[in-house]
CSV table of N, CA and C in Angstrom, one decimal:
chain,number,residue,atom,x,y,z
A,1,MET,N,50.3,177.9,115.0
A,1,MET,CA,51.2,178.9,115.5
A,1,MET,C,52.1,178.2,116.6
A,2,MET,N,53.3,178.6,116.6
A,2,MET,CA,54.3,178.0,117.5
A,2,MET,C,55.2,179.1,118.0
A,3,ILE,N,55.5,179.1,119.3
A,3,ILE,CA,56.4,180.1,119.9
A,3,ILE,C,57.8,179.5,119.9
A,4,LEU,N,58.8,180.3,119.4
A,4,LEU,CA,60.1,179.8,119.3
A,4,LEU,C,61.1,180.7,120.1
A,5,ASP,N,62.2,180.1,120.6
A,5,ASP,CA,63.2,180.9,121.2
A,5,ASP,C,64.2,181.5,120.2
A,6,ASP,N,64.3,180.9,119.0
A,6,ASP,CA,65.2,181.4,118.0
A,6,ASP,C,64.4,181.7,116.7
A,7,PHE,N,65.0,182.6,115.9
A,7,PHE,CA,64.4,182.9,114.6
A,7,PHE,C,64.5,181.7,113.7
A,8,HIS,N,63.5,181.4,112.9
A,8,HIS,CA,63.6,180.4,111.9
A,8,HIS,C,63.1,180.9,110.6
A,9,CYS,N,63.8,180.6,109.5
A,9,CYS,CA,63.4,181.0,108.2
A,9,CYS,C,63.2,179.8,107.3
A,10,ASP,N,62.0,179.6,106.8
A,10,ASP,CA,61.6,178.4,106.0
A,10,ASP,C,62.1,178.7,104.6
A,11,PRO,N,63.1,177.9,104.1
A,11,PRO,CA,63.6,178.1,102.8
A,11,PRO,C,62.6,177.9,101.7
A,12,GLU,N,61.5,177.1,102.0
A,12,GLU,CA,60.5,176.9,101.0
A,12,GLU,C,59.4,177.9,101.1
A,13,GLN,N,59.5,178.8,102.0
A,13,GLN,CA,58.5,179.9,102.2
A,13,GLN,C,57.1,179.5,102.4
A,14,LYS,N,56.9,178.4,103.1
A,14,LYS,CA,55.5,177.9,103.4
A,14,LYS,C,55.0,178.3,104.8
A,15,ILE,N,55.9,178.8,105.6
A,15,ILE,CA,55.5,179.3,106.9
A,15,ILE,C,56.3,180.6,107.1
A,16,TRP,N,55.9,181.5,108.0
A,16,TRP,CA,56.6,182.7,108.2
A,16,TRP,C,56.9,182.9,109.7
A,17,THR,N,57.9,183.7,110.0
A,17,THR,CA,58.3,183.9,111.4
A,17,THR,C,58.2,185.4,111.7
A,18,GLY,N,57.6,185.7,112.8
A,18,GLY,CA,57.4,187.1,113.2
A,18,GLY,C,57.8,187.3,114.6
A,19,ARG,N,58.0,188.5,115.0
A,19,ARG,CA,58.4,188.8,116.4
A,19,ARG,C,57.2,188.5,117.4
A,20,HIS,N,57.6,188.0,118.5
A,20,HIS,CA,56.6,187.8,119.6
A,20,HIS,C,56.6,189.0,120.4
A,21,LEU,N,55.5,189.2,121.2
A,21,LEU,CA,55.4,190.4,122.1
A,21,LEU,C,56.5,190.3,123.2
A,22,LEU,N,56.9,189.1,123.6
A,22,LEU,CA,58.0,189.0,124.6
A,22,LEU,C,59.4,189.0,123.9
A,23,LYS,N,60.3,189.7,124.6
A,23,LYS,CA,61.7,189.8,124.1
A,23,LYS,C,62.3,188.4,123.8
A,24,ASN,N,63.0,188.3,122.7
A,24,ASN,CA,63.8,187.1,122.4
A,24,ASN,C,62.9,185.9,122.1
A,25,LYS,N,61.6,186.2,121.7
A,25,LYS,CA,60.7,185.1,121.3
A,25,LYS,C,60.2,185.4,119.9
A,26,TRP,N,59.9,184.3,119.2
A,26,TRP,CA,59.5,184.4,117.8
A,26,TRP,C,58.2,183.6,117.6
A,27,VAL,N,57.4,184.0,116.7
A,27,VAL,CA,56.2,183.3,116.4
A,27,VAL,C,56.3,182.7,115.0
A,28,LEU,N,56.1,181.4,114.9
A,28,LEU,CA,56.1,180.6,113.6
A,28,LEU,C,54.6,180.4,113.2
A,29,GLU,N,54.3,180.9,112.0
A,29,GLU,CA,52.9,180.8,111.6
A,29,GLU,C,52.7,180.3,110.2
A,30,SER,N,51.5,179.8,110.0
A,30,SER,CA,51.0,179.4,108.7
A,30,SER,C,49.6,179.8,108.6
A,31,ASN,N,48.9,179.5,107.5
A,31,ASN,CA,47.5,179.9,107.3
A,31,ASN,C,46.7,178.8,106.7
A,32,ALA,N,45.6,178.5,107.3
A,32,ALA,CA,44.7,177.5,106.7
A,32,ALA,C,43.7,178.1,105.7
A,33,THR,N,43.9,179.2,105.3
A,33,THR,CA,43.1,180.0,104.3
A,33,THR,C,41.6,179.8,104.5
A,34,LEU,N,41.0,179.2,103.6
A,34,LEU,CA,39.5,179.2,103.6
A,34,LEU,C,38.9,178.0,104.2
A,35,THR,N,39.6,177.3,105.1
A,35,THR,CA,39.0,176.0,105.7
A,35,THR,C,37.7,176.2,106.4
A,36,GLY,N,37.6,177.2,107.2
A,36,GLY,CA,36.3,177.5,107.9
A,36,GLY,C,35.2,177.9,107.0
A,37,ALA,N,35.5,178.7,106.0
A,37,ALA,CA,34.5,179.1,105.1
A,37,ALA,C,34.0,177.9,104.2
A,38,ASN,N,34.9,177.1,103.8
A,38,ASN,CA,34.5,175.9,103.1
A,38,ASN,C,33.7,174.9,103.9
A,39,LEU,N,34.0,174.8,105.1
A,39,LEU,CA,33.2,173.9,106.0
A,39,LEU,C,31.8,174.5,106.2
A,40,GLU,N,31.8,175.7,106.5
A,40,GLU,CA,30.4,176.4,106.6
A,40,GLU,C,29.6,176.2,105.3
A,41,TRP,N,30.2,176.4,104.2
A,41,TRP,CA,29.6,176.3,102.9
A,41,TRP,C,28.9,174.9,102.8
A,42,VAL,N,29.7,173.8,103.1
A,42,VAL,CA,29.2,172.4,103.0
A,42,VAL,C,28.0,172.2,104.0
A,43,VAL,N,28.2,172.7,105.2
A,43,VAL,CA,27.1,172.6,106.2
A,43,VAL,C,25.8,173.3,105.7
A,44,ARG,N,26.0,174.5,105.2
A,44,ARG,CA,24.8,175.3,104.6
A,44,ARG,C,24.2,174.5,103.5
A,45,LEU,N,25.0,173.9,102.6
A,45,LEU,CA,24.5,173.1,101.5
A,45,LEU,C,23.7,171.9,102.0
A,46,LEU,N,24.2,171.2,103.0
A,46,LEU,CA,23.5,170.1,103.5
A,46,LEU,C,22.2,170.4,104.3
A,47,CYS,N,22.2,171.6,104.8
A,47,CYS,CA,21.0,172.1,105.7
A,47,CYS,C,20.0,172.9,104.9
A,48,GLU,N,20.2,173.2,103.6
A,48,GLU,CA,19.4,174.2,102.9
A,48,GLU,C,17.9,173.7,102.8
A,49,ARG,N,17.7,172.4,102.9
A,49,ARG,CA,16.3,171.9,102.8
A,49,ARG,C,15.7,171.5,104.1
A,50,ALA,N,16.4,171.7,105.2
A,50,ALA,CA,15.9,171.4,106.5
A,50,ALA,C,14.7,172.4,106.9
A,51,LYS,N,13.9,171.9,107.8
A,51,LYS,CA,12.7,172.7,108.2
A,51,LYS,C,13.1,174.1,108.7
A,52,ASP,N,14.2,174.1,109.5
A,52,ASP,CA,14.7,175.3,110.0
A,52,ASP,C,16.2,175.4,109.7
A,53,THR,N,16.5,176.0,108.6
A,53,THR,CA,17.9,176.0,108.0
A,53,THR,C,18.9,176.5,109.1
A,54,GLY,N,18.5,177.6,109.7
A,54,GLY,CA,19.4,178.3,110.7
A,54,GLY,C,19.7,177.4,111.8
A,55,ASP,N,18.7,176.7,112.3
A,55,ASP,CA,18.9,175.7,113.4
A,55,ASP,C,19.8,174.6,113.0
A,56,CYS,N,19.5,174.0,111.8
A,56,CYS,CA,20.3,172.9,111.3
A,56,CYS,C,21.8,173.3,111.2
A,57,ILE,N,22.1,174.5,110.7
A,57,ILE,CA,23.4,174.9,110.5
A,57,ILE,C,24.1,175.1,111.9
A,58,LYS,N,23.4,175.7,112.8
A,58,LYS,CA,23.9,176.0,114.2
A,58,LYS,C,24.2,174.6,114.9
A,59,ASN,N,23.2,173.7,114.8
A,59,ASN,CA,23.4,172.5,115.5
A,59,ASN,C,24.4,171.6,114.9
A,60,THR,N,24.5,171.6,113.6
A,60,THR,CA,25.5,170.8,112.9
A,60,THR,C,26.9,171.3,113.2
A,61,LEU,N,27.2,172.6,113.1
A,61,LEU,CA,28.5,173.2,113.4
A,61,LEU,C,28.8,172.9,114.9
A,62,ASN,N,27.9,173.1,115.8
A,62,ASN,CA,28.1,172.9,117.2
A,62,ASN,C,28.4,171.4,117.6
A,63,SER,N,27.9,170.5,116.8
A,63,SER,CA,28.1,169.1,117.2
A,63,SER,C,29.0,168.3,116.2
A,64,LEU,N,29.7,169.1,115.3
A,64,LEU,CA,30.5,168.5,114.3
A,64,LEU,C,31.6,167.5,114.9
A,65,ASP,N,32.3,167.9,116.0
A,65,ASP,CA,33.3,167.0,116.6
A,65,ASP,C,32.6,165.7,117.0
A,66,GLU,N,31.5,165.8,117.6
A,66,GLU,CA,30.8,164.5,118.1
A,66,GLU,C,30.4,163.7,116.9
A,67,LEU,N,29.9,164.3,115.8
A,67,LEU,CA,29.5,163.5,114.6
A,67,LEU,C,30.6,162.8,114.0
A,68,LEU,N,31.8,163.4,114.0
A,68,LEU,CA,33.0,162.8,113.2
A,68,LEU,C,34.0,162.0,114.1
A,69,VAL,N,33.8,162.0,115.4
A,69,VAL,CA,34.8,161.4,116.2
A,69,VAL,C,35.1,160.0,116.0
A,70,ASP,N,34.1,159.2,115.6
A,70,ASP,CA,34.3,157.8,115.4
A,70,ASP,C,34.7,157.4,113.9
A,71,ILE,N,34.8,158.3,113.1
A,71,ILE,CA,35.1,158.1,111.7
A,71,ILE,C,36.6,158.2,111.5
A,72,SER,N,37.3,157.1,111.1
A,72,SER,CA,38.7,157.1,111.0
A,72,SER,C,39.1,157.8,109.7
A,73,PRO,N,40.3,158.5,109.7
A,73,PRO,CA,40.7,159.2,108.5
A,73,PRO,C,40.8,158.3,107.3
A,74,GLY,N,40.3,158.7,106.2
A,74,GLY,CA,40.4,157.9,105.0
A,74,GLY,C,39.4,156.7,105.1
A,75,SER,N,38.4,156.8,105.9
A,75,SER,CA,37.5,155.7,106.1
A,75,SER,C,36.9,155.3,104.8
A,76,ASN,N,37.0,154.0,104.5
A,76,ASN,CA,36.5,153.4,103.3
A,76,ASN,C,37.0,154.1,102.0
A,77,GLU,N,38.2,154.6,102.2
A,77,GLU,CA,38.9,155.3,101.1
A,77,GLU,C,38.1,156.5,100.5
A,78,THR,N,37.3,157.1,101.4
A,78,THR,CA,36.6,158.3,101.0
A,78,THR,C,37.3,159.5,101.4
A,79,PHE,N,37.6,160.4,100.5
A,79,PHE,CA,38.3,161.6,100.8
A,79,PHE,C,37.6,162.8,100.3
A,80,ILE,N,37.8,163.9,101.0
A,80,ILE,CA,37.2,165.2,100.5
A,80,ILE,C,38.3,166.3,100.7
A,81,GLY,N,38.4,167.1,99.8
A,81,GLY,CA,39.4,168.2,99.8
A,81,GLY,C,38.7,169.6,99.8
A,82,LEU,N,38.5,170.1,100.9
A,82,LEU,CA,37.9,171.5,101.0
A,82,LEU,C,38.9,172.5,101.5
A,83,GLY,N,40.1,172.1,101.8
A,83,GLY,CA,41.1,173.0,102.4
A,83,GLY,C,41.7,172.3,103.6
A,84,PRO,N,42.7,172.8,104.2
A,84,PRO,CA,43.4,174.0,103.8
A,84,PRO,C,44.3,173.8,102.6
A,85,SER,N,44.5,174.8,101.9
A,85,SER,CA,45.6,174.7,100.9
A,85,SER,C,46.9,175.0,101.6
A,86,ILE,N,48.0,174.5,101.0
A,86,ILE,CA,49.3,174.7,101.6
A,86,ILE,C,49.8,176.1,101.2
A,87,MET,N,50.2,176.8,102.3
A,87,MET,CA,50.7,178.1,102.0
A,87,MET,C,52.0,178.0,101.3
A,88,ASP,N,52.2,178.8,100.2
A,88,ASP,CA,53.4,178.7,99.4
A,88,ASP,C,53.7,180.1,98.8
A,89,CYS,N,54.5,180.9,99.5
A,89,CYS,CA,54.8,182.3,99.0
A,89,CYS,C,55.5,182.3,97.7
A,90,GLN,N,56.0,181.2,97.2
A,90,GLN,CA,56.7,181.2,96.0
A,90,GLN,C,55.8,181.2,94.8
A,91,ARG,N,54.5,180.9,95.0
A,91,ARG,CA,53.5,180.9,93.9
A,91,ARG,C,53.0,182.2,93.6
């Protein structure tokens, strides 16, 4: 989300602009769709055989930033695509 002073219309319709609560301000938005749900699904899948599944899920989600901080993007050319999908109102 981005706050703007002027209205912006994306010709490709991949983001939308709405009125801000403050006068003469606009909000530029997009949507990451199911990113959080997909991440939670993977963590649940990885934790399903843990001794305490609930604890594993909670601890993994709470420490995810710590676990991933030292891994560079595209590390060893390994990629995963769980979202977000690109918003496209034309589809």
